[in-house]
């Protein structure tokens, strides 16, 4: 087995292995060409401002201390690092942020969100207050999407959230969004939606929980007429 997608030790979620050397090489090439879409969930205590955007820093890792520092300009030995983020939900004084890293640097999401002023819950190394009730970092590798290098078919890998009494609260809040997003991805992969359709309709209401019914009404007629569509509608009814 060859490790393709790895995580920091305190992070949960998707990891991926290749069964053969050829598969390992092909998957590594997809990552190098940035043809794999990565989605992470992070929980923070401070509302991000702005609530969505792109972060660009130059990261420099200290291997002796195993700490990465973010700079707003290039410095010797640093690597350019980019990610997109959006506020996905709020619950009991905590905020759920969906993160899509464009690059893959050591501790990238942790240090870049800390630089934004929103350290991840439990991440004492990057600014979260010590003495918190959380004994782990609230960062989860939620999803990988890519086109299979041989079969040329879309692949989506989703990791369930940890069952720790904390993540489940957010799972209930974002479940309708996850179902709808999955439905759109499946429809697009079958040629029933174009990338332009997704880009046009997915942005305006995506981060607003209160606007979910408006978002669905604008798009439900484009969904495939099947079980996924019915499941989305059932969850919407429960949400209301």
XYZ file of N, CA and C in Angstrom:
720
model
N 0.823 -1.195 0.000
C 0.000 0.000 0.000
C 0.866 1.257 0.000
N 0.419 2.266 -0.723
C 1.104 3.551 -0.741
C 0.193 4.648 -0.243
N 0.673 5.461 0.700
C -0.141 6.527 1.266
C -0.231 7.689 0.282
N -1.468 8.074 -0.061
C -1.689 9.142 -1.037
C -2.128 10.434 -0.343
N -3.085 10.336 0.562
C -3.600 11.521 1.268
C -3.450 11.293 2.760
N -2.619 12.109 3.399
C -2.332 11.948 4.818
C -2.891 13.123 5.612
N -2.943 12.944 6.929
C -3.467 13.971 7.822
C -2.492 14.210 8.967
N -2.568 15.417 9.552
C -1.859 15.649 10.807
C -2.401 14.696 11.860
N -1.582 14.345 12.830
C -1.967 13.343 13.820
C -3.270 13.663 14.550
N -3.532 14.913 14.964
C -4.785 15.187 15.708
C -5.997 15.463 14.833
N -5.884 15.270 13.516
C -6.969 15.581 12.579
C -7.688 14.291 12.197
N -9.012 14.350 12.095
C -9.808 13.185 11.691
C -10.190 13.302 10.226
N -10.719 12.186 9.688
C -11.267 12.251 8.345
C -10.651 11.321 7.340
N -10.762 11.702 6.064
C -10.379 10.854 4.940
C -8.857 10.726 4.836
N -8.403 9.495 4.778
C -7.055 9.214 4.308
C -7.194 8.237 3.139
N -6.214 8.230 2.252
C -6.344 7.405 1.050
C -5.040 6.679 0.759
N -5.187 5.401 0.416
C -4.056 4.572 0.051
C -4.229 4.070 -1.375
N -3.116 3.841 -2.050
C -3.122 3.208 -3.367
C -2.629 1.768 -3.217
N -3.257 0.854 -3.928
C -2.933 -0.567 -3.784
C -1.720 -0.975 -4.600
N -1.404 -0.212 -5.643
C -0.281 -0.570 -6.519
C 0.641 0.626 -6.709
N 1.847 0.364 -7.157
C 2.799 1.448 -7.433
C 2.284 2.361 -8.535
N 1.684 1.764 -9.590
C 1.146 2.588 -10.670
C 0.006 3.477 -10.156
N -0.868 2.888 -9.354
C -1.965 3.673 -8.797
C -1.461 4.794 -7.907
N -0.431 4.501 -7.120
C 0.167 5.513 -6.249
C 0.726 6.667 -7.076
N 1.419 6.336 -8.132
C 2.009 7.358 -9.000
C 0.931 8.201 -9.665
N -0.121 7.561 -10.148
C -1.188 8.299 -10.840
C -1.935 9.221 -9.870
N -2.206 8.730 -8.665
C -2.918 9.562 -7.700
C -2.048 10.732 -7.242
N -0.767 10.487 -7.047
C 0.132 11.583 -6.683
C 0.157 12.654 -7.766
N 0.101 12.231 -9.015
C 0.075 13.203 -10.111
C -1.193 14.049 -10.080
N -2.337 13.434 -9.728
C -3.573 14.210 -9.610
C -3.444 15.290 -8.542
N -2.813 14.936 -7.414
C -2.606 15.931 -6.357
C -1.658 17.025 -6.831
N -0.583 16.652 -7.501
C 0.379 17.647 -7.969
C -0.249 18.607 -8.964
N -1.141 18.092 -9.807
C -1.807 18.945 -10.802
C -3.036 19.639 -10.215
N -3.278 19.422 -8.934
C -4.415 20.039 -8.225
C -5.738 19.690 -8.890
N -5.880 18.426 -9.239
C -7.100 17.935 -9.864
C -7.967 17.165 -8.878
N -7.639 17.269 -7.601
C -8.443 16.654 -6.556
C -9.018 17.758 -5.682
N -10.322 17.744 -5.526
C -11.003 18.738 -4.688
C -11.053 18.218 -3.256
N -10.474 18.976 -2.336
C -10.416 18.583 -0.923
C -11.310 19.512 -0.102
N -12.111 18.937 0.780
C -12.991 19.720 1.645
C -12.767 19.315 3.092
N -12.544 20.306 3.941
C -12.368 20.095 5.372
C -13.429 20.874 6.131
N -13.777 20.376 7.315
C -14.608 21.111 8.261
C -13.740 21.514 9.448
N -13.876 22.760 9.866
C -13.191 23.255 11.065
C -14.201 23.964 11.946
N -14.098 23.755 13.244
C -14.964 24.436 14.197
C -14.124 25.462 14.959
N -14.634 26.700 15.048
C -13.936 27.792 15.723
C -14.911 28.481 16.673
N -14.378 29.320 17.564
C -15.226 30.043 18.504
C -15.518 31.477 18.062
N -14.732 31.994 17.124
C -14.906 33.367 16.672
C -15.445 33.369 15.243
N -16.457 34.168 14.997
C -17.035 34.277 13.652
C -15.996 34.859 12.685
N -15.736 34.196 11.567
C -14.740 34.723 10.627
C -15.244 35.977 9.927
N -14.350 36.920 9.752
C -14.661 38.142 9.014
C -13.584 38.377 7.956
N -13.988 38.396 6.676
C -15.343 38.172 6.167
C -15.765 36.711 6.317
N -17.038 36.432 6.059
C -17.534 35.085 6.311
C -17.138 34.105 5.201
N -16.588 34.583 4.121
C -16.044 33.706 3.090
C -14.976 34.460 2.325
N -14.050 33.698 1.740
C -12.988 34.347 0.991
C -11.851 33.390 0.693
N -10.752 33.960 0.231
C -9.537 33.190 -0.070
C -8.398 33.742 0.772
N -7.641 32.843 1.388
C -6.467 33.219 2.164
C -5.211 32.822 1.403
N -4.282 33.760 1.296
C -2.992 33.503 0.635
C -1.881 33.910 1.592
N -1.030 32.985 1.941
C 0.122 33.254 2.798
C 1.332 32.510 2.268
N 2.485 32.876 2.796
C 3.704 32.126 2.561
C 4.073 31.454 3.879
N 4.083 30.119 3.875
C 4.278 29.364 5.103
C 5.716 28.865 5.220
N 6.240 28.978 6.425
C 7.605 28.537 6.713
C 7.565 27.637 7.936
N 7.988 26.392 7.770
C 7.921 25.425 8.863
C 9.251 25.343 9.604
N 9.155 25.300 10.927
C 10.312 25.058 11.786
C 10.298 23.570 12.135
N 11.142 22.754 11.488
C 11.082 21.303 11.721
C 11.498 20.903 13.130
N 12.325 21.709 13.781
C 12.739 21.377 15.144
C 11.571 21.503 16.121
N 10.772 22.557 15.975
C 9.633 22.779 16.865
C 8.322 22.239 16.300
N 8.351 21.776 15.042
C 7.159 21.273 14.359
C 6.033 22.316 14.383
N 6.400 23.539 14.065
C 5.454 24.660 14.023
C 5.637 25.394 12.700
N 4.527 25.802 12.106
C 4.547 26.541 10.847
C 4.116 27.979 11.102
N 4.820 28.917 10.488
C 4.498 30.335 10.630
C 4.026 30.892 9.297
N 2.992 31.736 9.340
C 2.430 32.344 8.132
C 2.967 33.754 7.951
N 3.383 34.072 6.739
C 3.835 35.412 6.382
C 2.938 35.954 5.272
N 2.757 37.276 5.246
C 1.936 37.868 4.192
C 2.740 38.223 2.956
N 4.012 37.834 2.948
C 4.862 38.034 1.781
C 5.885 36.904 1.748
N 6.503 36.716 0.615
C 7.466 35.630 0.471
C 8.721 35.903 1.292
N 9.193 34.871 1.998
C 10.437 34.928 2.750
C 11.270 33.720 2.344
N 12.581 33.755 2.555
C 13.428 32.630 2.150
C 12.946 31.308 2.744
N 12.783 30.310 1.880
C 12.371 28.992 2.313
C 10.878 28.797 2.465
N 10.082 29.832 2.247
C 8.634 29.725 2.438
C 7.961 29.161 1.191
N 6.725 28.673 1.368
C 5.926 28.131 0.280
C 4.599 28.879 0.206
N 4.220 29.267 -1.000
C 2.938 29.930 -1.193
C 1.803 28.960 -0.856
N 0.833 29.416 -0.091
C -0.253 28.553 0.370
C -1.580 29.276 0.184
N -2.550 28.562 -0.377
C -3.855 29.151 -0.659
C -4.971 28.222 -0.198
N -6.052 28.817 0.269
C -7.265 28.065 0.568
C -8.473 28.970 0.421
N -9.610 28.362 0.125
C -10.892 29.057 0.134
C -11.676 28.587 1.356
N -12.451 29.485 1.940
C -13.240 29.118 3.107
C -14.588 29.820 3.045
N -15.549 29.277 3.800
C -16.850 29.923 3.950
C -17.448 29.505 5.287
N -18.217 30.395 5.863
C -18.955 30.063 7.072
C -20.130 29.171 6.687
N -20.197 27.976 7.283
C -21.220 27.000 6.911
C -22.324 26.867 7.944
N -22.082 27.296 9.178
C -23.115 27.150 10.192
C -22.684 27.729 11.521
N -23.648 27.955 12.398
C -23.392 28.490 13.739
C -24.274 27.752 14.722
N -23.693 27.381 15.868
C -24.455 26.623 16.847
C -23.853 26.805 18.232
N -24.632 27.343 19.152
C -24.253 27.448 20.562
C -22.897 28.131 20.772
N -22.658 29.190 20.027
C -21.425 29.940 20.192
C -20.234 29.390 19.442
N -20.445 28.341 18.648
C -19.390 27.779 17.807
C -19.739 28.019 16.343
N -18.720 28.085 15.500
C -18.911 28.341 14.074
C -18.248 27.239 13.264
N -18.987 26.734 12.289
C -18.462 25.701 11.397
C -17.977 26.357 10.109
N -16.722 26.116 9.769
C -16.126 26.666 8.556
C -15.809 25.527 7.600
N -16.249 25.677 6.356
C -15.887 24.726 5.307
C -14.667 25.275 4.584
N -13.641 24.455 4.478
C -12.361 24.883 3.910
C -12.027 24.018 2.705
N -11.626 24.672 1.617
C -11.153 23.970 0.425
C -9.719 24.400 0.141
N -8.744 23.635 0.646
C -7.343 24.013 0.387
C -6.977 23.813 -1.074
N -6.287 24.780 -1.628
C -5.813 24.692 -3.004
C -4.428 24.066 -3.036
N -3.602 24.432 -2.071
C -2.291 23.810 -1.910
C -2.361 22.846 -0.723
N -1.291 22.106 -0.509
C -1.256 21.139 0.587
C 0.023 21.250 1.383
N 0.093 22.220 2.284
C 1.300 22.472 3.083
C 1.129 21.932 4.498
N 2.216 21.663 5.189
C 2.121 21.194 6.576
C 1.391 22.207 7.457
N 0.367 21.736 8.170
C -0.398 22.550 9.122
C -1.091 23.731 8.448
N -1.304 23.659 7.142
C -1.769 24.830 6.391
C -3.085 25.393 6.919
N -4.118 24.559 7.023
C -5.427 25.063 7.445
C -5.345 25.609 8.858
N -4.632 24.926 9.727
C -4.541 25.329 11.124
C -3.912 26.709 11.273
N -2.797 26.937 10.583
C -2.104 28.209 10.756
C -2.800 29.330 9.988
N -3.393 29.040 8.834
C -4.045 30.104 8.072
C -5.332 30.566 8.752
N -6.112 29.646 9.314
C -7.302 30.079 10.048
C -6.913 30.839 11.311
N -5.832 30.440 11.954
C -5.358 31.175 13.127
C -4.954 32.594 12.746
N -4.310 32.742 11.600
C -3.899 34.058 11.128
C -5.117 34.938 10.821
N -6.221 34.309 10.419
C -7.472 35.035 10.187
C -8.086 35.527 11.493
N -7.587 34.994 12.622
C -8.150 35.350 13.921
C -9.156 34.348 14.428
N -9.211 33.171 13.777
C -10.174 32.133 14.143
C -9.451 30.801 14.347
N -8.670 30.670 15.436
C -7.991 29.385 15.669
C -9.003 28.261 15.867
N -8.630 27.073 15.448
C -9.513 25.909 15.528
C -9.658 25.466 16.981
N -10.873 25.088 17.349
C -11.145 24.646 18.713
C -10.201 23.488 19.093
N -9.517 23.651 20.216
C -8.606 22.632 20.703
C -7.184 22.728 20.197
N -6.923 23.614 19.230
C -5.587 23.685 18.622
C -4.715 24.674 19.392
N -4.202 24.232 20.537
C -3.380 25.104 21.375
C -2.107 25.551 20.682
N -1.598 24.737 19.773
C -0.358 25.091 19.079
C -0.516 26.359 18.246
N -1.729 26.594 17.744
C -1.952 27.739 16.861
C -2.999 28.710 17.417
N -2.956 28.929 18.722
C -3.660 30.067 19.278
C -4.943 29.816 20.021
N -5.457 28.565 20.036
C -6.674 28.344 20.807
C -6.313 28.302 22.294
N -7.090 28.962 23.150
C -6.723 29.061 24.573
C -6.565 27.692 25.241
N -5.557 27.568 26.045
C -5.355 26.326 26.803
C -6.386 26.219 27.909
N -6.612 25.000 28.364
C -7.604 24.788 29.404
C -8.997 24.604 28.861
N -9.146 24.435 27.531
C -10.465 24.223 26.954
C -10.944 22.817 27.289
N -12.250 22.603 27.105
C -12.823 21.295 27.385
C -12.512 20.284 26.292
N -12.094 20.758 25.126
C -11.785 19.861 24.023
C -10.373 19.316 24.171
N -10.228 17.982 24.001
C -8.915 17.351 24.092
C -8.341 17.028 22.724
N -9.034 17.425 21.669
C -8.561 17.172 20.319
C -8.816 18.408 19.467
N -8.314 18.374 18.248
C -8.491 19.492 17.326
C -9.760 19.271 16.507
N -10.594 20.278 16.424
C -11.859 20.162 15.692
C -11.645 20.489 14.222
N -10.853 19.633 13.575
C -10.578 19.742 12.140
C -10.776 18.360 11.534
N -11.592 18.305 10.491
C -12.005 17.020 9.925
C -11.889 17.065 8.406
N -11.151 16.124 7.833
C -11.060 15.997 6.373
C -12.343 15.329 5.883
N -13.271 16.121 5.393
C -14.623 15.640 5.101
C -14.726 14.879 3.796
N -14.095 15.398 2.711
C -14.425 14.858 1.394
C -13.265 15.017 0.414
N -13.118 14.020 -0.475
C -12.227 14.098 -1.634
C -13.056 13.822 -2.879
N -12.828 14.611 -3.924
C -13.485 14.391 -5.209
C -12.441 14.442 -6.316
N -12.545 13.510 -7.252
C -11.605 13.500 -8.368
C -12.147 12.601 -9.469
N -11.535 12.701 -10.628
C -11.852 11.819 -11.742
C -10.868 10.654 -11.703
N -11.409 9.447 -11.676
C -10.558 8.255 -11.590
C -9.560 8.254 -12.745
N -8.245 8.079 -12.464
C -7.241 8.223 -13.529
C -7.319 7.154 -14.619
N -7.966 6.019 -14.357
C -8.091 4.959 -15.359
C -9.508 4.879 -15.906
N -10.491 4.796 -15.012
C -11.882 4.635 -15.442
C -12.495 5.930 -15.963
N -11.865 7.077 -15.621
C -12.366 8.389 -16.038
C -13.785 8.641 -15.531
N -14.090 8.102 -14.364
C -15.384 8.307 -13.732
C -15.206 9.168 -12.482
N -16.216 9.978 -12.137
C -16.100 10.796 -10.920
C -16.113 9.927 -9.669
N -15.245 10.257 -8.737
C -15.157 9.548 -7.462
C -15.362 10.561 -6.340
N -16.185 10.211 -5.380
C -16.419 11.057 -4.217
C -16.270 10.200 -2.966
N -15.346 10.588 -2.082
C -15.102 9.866 -0.835
C -15.452 10.797 0.316
N -16.361 10.358 1.188
C -16.827 11.183 2.304
C -16.574 10.439 3.606
N -15.965 11.123 4.565
C -15.721 10.553 5.887
C -16.763 11.068 6.862
N -17.402 10.150 7.585
C -18.376 10.533 8.606
C -17.696 11.353 9.693
N -18.454 12.245 10.305
C -17.912 13.048 11.388
C -17.699 12.191 12.632
N -16.719 12.537 13.462
C -16.483 11.770 14.693
C -17.715 11.756 15.589
N -17.935 10.643 16.256
C -19.042 10.506 17.197
C -18.526 10.823 18.600
N -18.505 12.106 18.913
C -17.934 12.513 20.202
C -18.855 13.432 20.995
N -20.113 13.558 20.548
C -21.039 14.433 21.243
C -20.908 15.896 20.887
N -19.921 16.234 20.072
C -19.665 17.621 19.693
C -19.968 17.828 18.218
N -19.370 16.997 17.369
C -19.558 17.139 15.930
C -20.996 16.856 15.506
N -21.672 15.950 16.226
C -23.024 15.575 15.819
C -23.967 16.774 15.749
N -23.748 17.764 16.600
C -24.621 18.944 16.595
C -24.540 19.673 15.259
N -23.343 19.743 14.709
C -23.188 20.405 13.418
C -23.660 19.508 12.276
N -23.538 18.196 12.464
C -23.991 17.271 11.418
C -25.471 17.481 11.131
N -26.276 17.639 12.175
C -27.709 17.865 11.985
C -27.974 19.187 11.273
N -27.149 20.196 11.571
C -27.361 21.513 10.978
C -27.032 21.540 9.487
N -25.971 20.861 9.080
C -25.521 20.970 7.687
C -25.965 19.800 6.828
N -26.698 18.820 7.397
C -27.093 17.647 6.619
C -27.843 18.007 5.327
N -28.824 18.936 5.352
C -29.503 19.263 4.093
C -28.554 19.824 3.038
N -27.586 20.636 3.456
C -26.614 21.169 2.506
C -25.779 20.058 1.892
N -25.356 19.108 2.739
C -24.518 18.017 2.242
C -25.267 17.175 1.229
N -26.542 16.878 1.514
C -27.338 16.090 0.587
C -27.522 16.818 -0.741
N -27.827 18.106 -0.656
C -28.040 18.880 -1.869
C -26.761 18.987 -2.684
N -25.647 19.236 -1.998
C -24.374 19.336 -2.696
C -24.025 18.020 -3.380
N -24.242 16.909 -2.677
C -23.968 15.600 -3.264
C -24.855 15.356 -4.481
N -26.127 15.743 -4.373
C -27.039 15.556 -5.494
C -26.593 16.345 -6.716
N -26.171 17.590 -6.502
C -25.699 18.403 -7.622
C -24.458 17.792 -8.269
N -23.544 17.285 -7.411
C -22.321 16.694 -7.942
C -22.654 15.460 -8.788
N -23.566 14.621 -8.276
C -23.938 13.428 -9.024
C -24.625 13.799 -10.336
N -25.500 14.816 -10.292
C -26.184 15.243 -11.511
C -25.196 15.777 -12.533
N -24.234 16.570 -12.052
C -23.244 17.117 -12.987
C -22.386 16.004 -13.589
N -22.000 15.026 -12.755
C -21.136 13.947 -13.245
C -21.838 13.103 -14.301
N -23.173 13.100 -14.293
C -23.941 12.349 -15.290
C -24.324 13.217 -16.486
N -23.840 14.436 -16.513
C -24.120 15.313 -17.638
C -25.434 16.043 -17.556
N -26.087 16.010 -16.380
C -27.382 16.666 -16.239
C -27.271 18.099 -15.740
N -26.105 18.493 -15.295
C -25.826 19.871 -14.921
C -24.453 20.233 -15.471
N -24.281 21.465 -15.850
C -22.974 21.915 -16.299
C -22.257 22.610 -15.144
N -20.958 22.767 -15.270
C -20.201 23.522 -14.266
C -20.748 24.940 -14.131
N -21.190 25.507 -15.259
C -21.730 26.859 -15.214
C -23.011 26.895 -14.377
N -23.841 25.844 -14.488
C -25.044 25.771 -13.658
C -24.682 25.804 -12.184
N -23.703 24.980 -11.805
C -23.311 24.914 -10.402
C -22.764 26.243 -9.925
N -21.897 26.848 -10.726
C -21.272 28.112 -10.328
C -22.321 29.218 -10.225
N -23.282 29.214 -11.135
C -24.283 30.281 -11.168
C -25.205 30.229 -9.957
N -25.622 29.023 -9.570
C -26.664 28.901 -8.553
C -26.145 28.603 -7.149
N -24.925 28.088 -7.031
C -24.482 27.605 -5.720
C -23.953 28.700 -4.807
N -23.608 29.847 -5.344
C -22.897 30.822 -4.538
C -23.739 31.683 -3.620
N -24.840 32.229 -4.108
C -25.504 33.323 -3.411
C -26.052 32.921 -2.050
N -26.630 31.731 -1.950
C -27.309 31.343 -0.718
C -26.558 30.273 0.066
N -25.399 29.863 -0.439
C -24.749 28.663 0.102
C -24.414 28.783 1.582
N -24.000 29.958 2.042
C -23.553 30.092 3.420
C -24.659 30.582 4.346
N -25.871 30.746 3.856
C -26.947 31.287 4.680
C -27.954 30.190 5.009
N -27.931 29.739 6.231
C -28.852 28.675 6.634
C -30.298 29.110 6.442
N -30.611 30.362 6.783
C -31.988 30.845 6.689
C -32.485 30.892 5.251
N -31.561 30.924 4.272
C -31.966 31.046 2.869
C -32.055 29.691 2.174
N -31.884 28.602 2.926
C -31.870 27.282 2.296
C -33.123 26.988 1.477
N -34.347 27.298 1.964
C -35.531 27.024 1.137
C -35.497 27.758 -0.198
N -35.005 29.011 -0.194
C -34.899 29.762 -1.442
C -33.915 29.102 -2.392
N -32.804 28.648 -1.816
C -31.772 27.973 -2.612
C -32.343 26.712 -3.257
N -33.065 25.918 -2.455
C -33.616 24.673 -2.984
C -34.650 24.933 -4.059
N -35.534 25.924 -3.828
C -36.589 26.194 -4.798
C -36.010 26.642 -6.132
N -34.836 27.273 -6.102
C -34.202 27.714 -7.344
C -33.571 26.563 -8.108
N -33.341 25.419 -7.404
C -32.565 24.356 -8.027
C -33.239 23.002 -8.086
N -34.286 22.783 -7.294
C -34.778 21.414 -7.174
C -35.284 20.869 -8.505
N -35.776 21.748 -9.388
C -36.286 21.270 -10.666
C -35.172 20.735 -11.557
N -33.913 21.097 -11.241
C -32.789 20.619 -12.042
C -32.220 19.300 -11.529
N -32.640 18.888 -10.320
C -32.111 17.650 -9.762
C -32.685 16.440 -10.494
N -31.932 15.336 -10.542
C -32.495 14.110 -11.121
C -33.731 13.685 -10.332
N -34.727 13.156 -11.018
C -35.961 12.724 -10.357
C -35.734 11.329 -9.797
N -35.259 11.276 -8.549
C -34.948 9.987 -7.950
C -34.862 10.088 -6.449
N -34.235 9.078 -5.827
C -34.205 8.987 -4.380
C -33.431 10.141 -3.749
N -32.339 10.586 -4.376
C -31.575 11.697 -3.814
C -32.443 12.946 -3.715
N -33.215 13.211 -4.765
C -34.090 14.382 -4.741
C -35.123 14.260 -3.631
N -35.726 13.089 -3.488
C -36.732 12.895 -2.440
C -36.101 13.028 -1.050
N -34.859 12.543 -0.907
C -34.194 12.646 0.386
C -33.907 14.098 0.735
N -33.497 14.889 -0.260
C -33.272 16.319 -0.038
C -34.560 16.990 0.408
N -35.652 16.685 -0.261
C -36.931 17.304 0.080
C -37.395 16.894 1.482
N -37.171 15.652 1.849
C -37.544 15.201 3.197
C -36.751 15.956 4.251
N -35.453 16.139 4.010
C -34.619 16.846 4.981
C -35.006 18.306 5.073
N -35.401 18.897 3.939
C -35.840 20.280 3.976
C -37.089 20.409 4.850
N -38.035 19.484 4.708
C -39.259 19.514 5.499
C -38.936 19.388 6.984
N -37.956 18.523 7.333
C -37.570 18.367 8.735
C -36.895 19.627 9.261
N -36.088 20.290 8.399
C -35.386 21.504 8.796
C -36.365 22.617 9.109
N -37.432 22.693 8.344
C -38.417 23.750 8.568
C -39.273 23.462 9.808
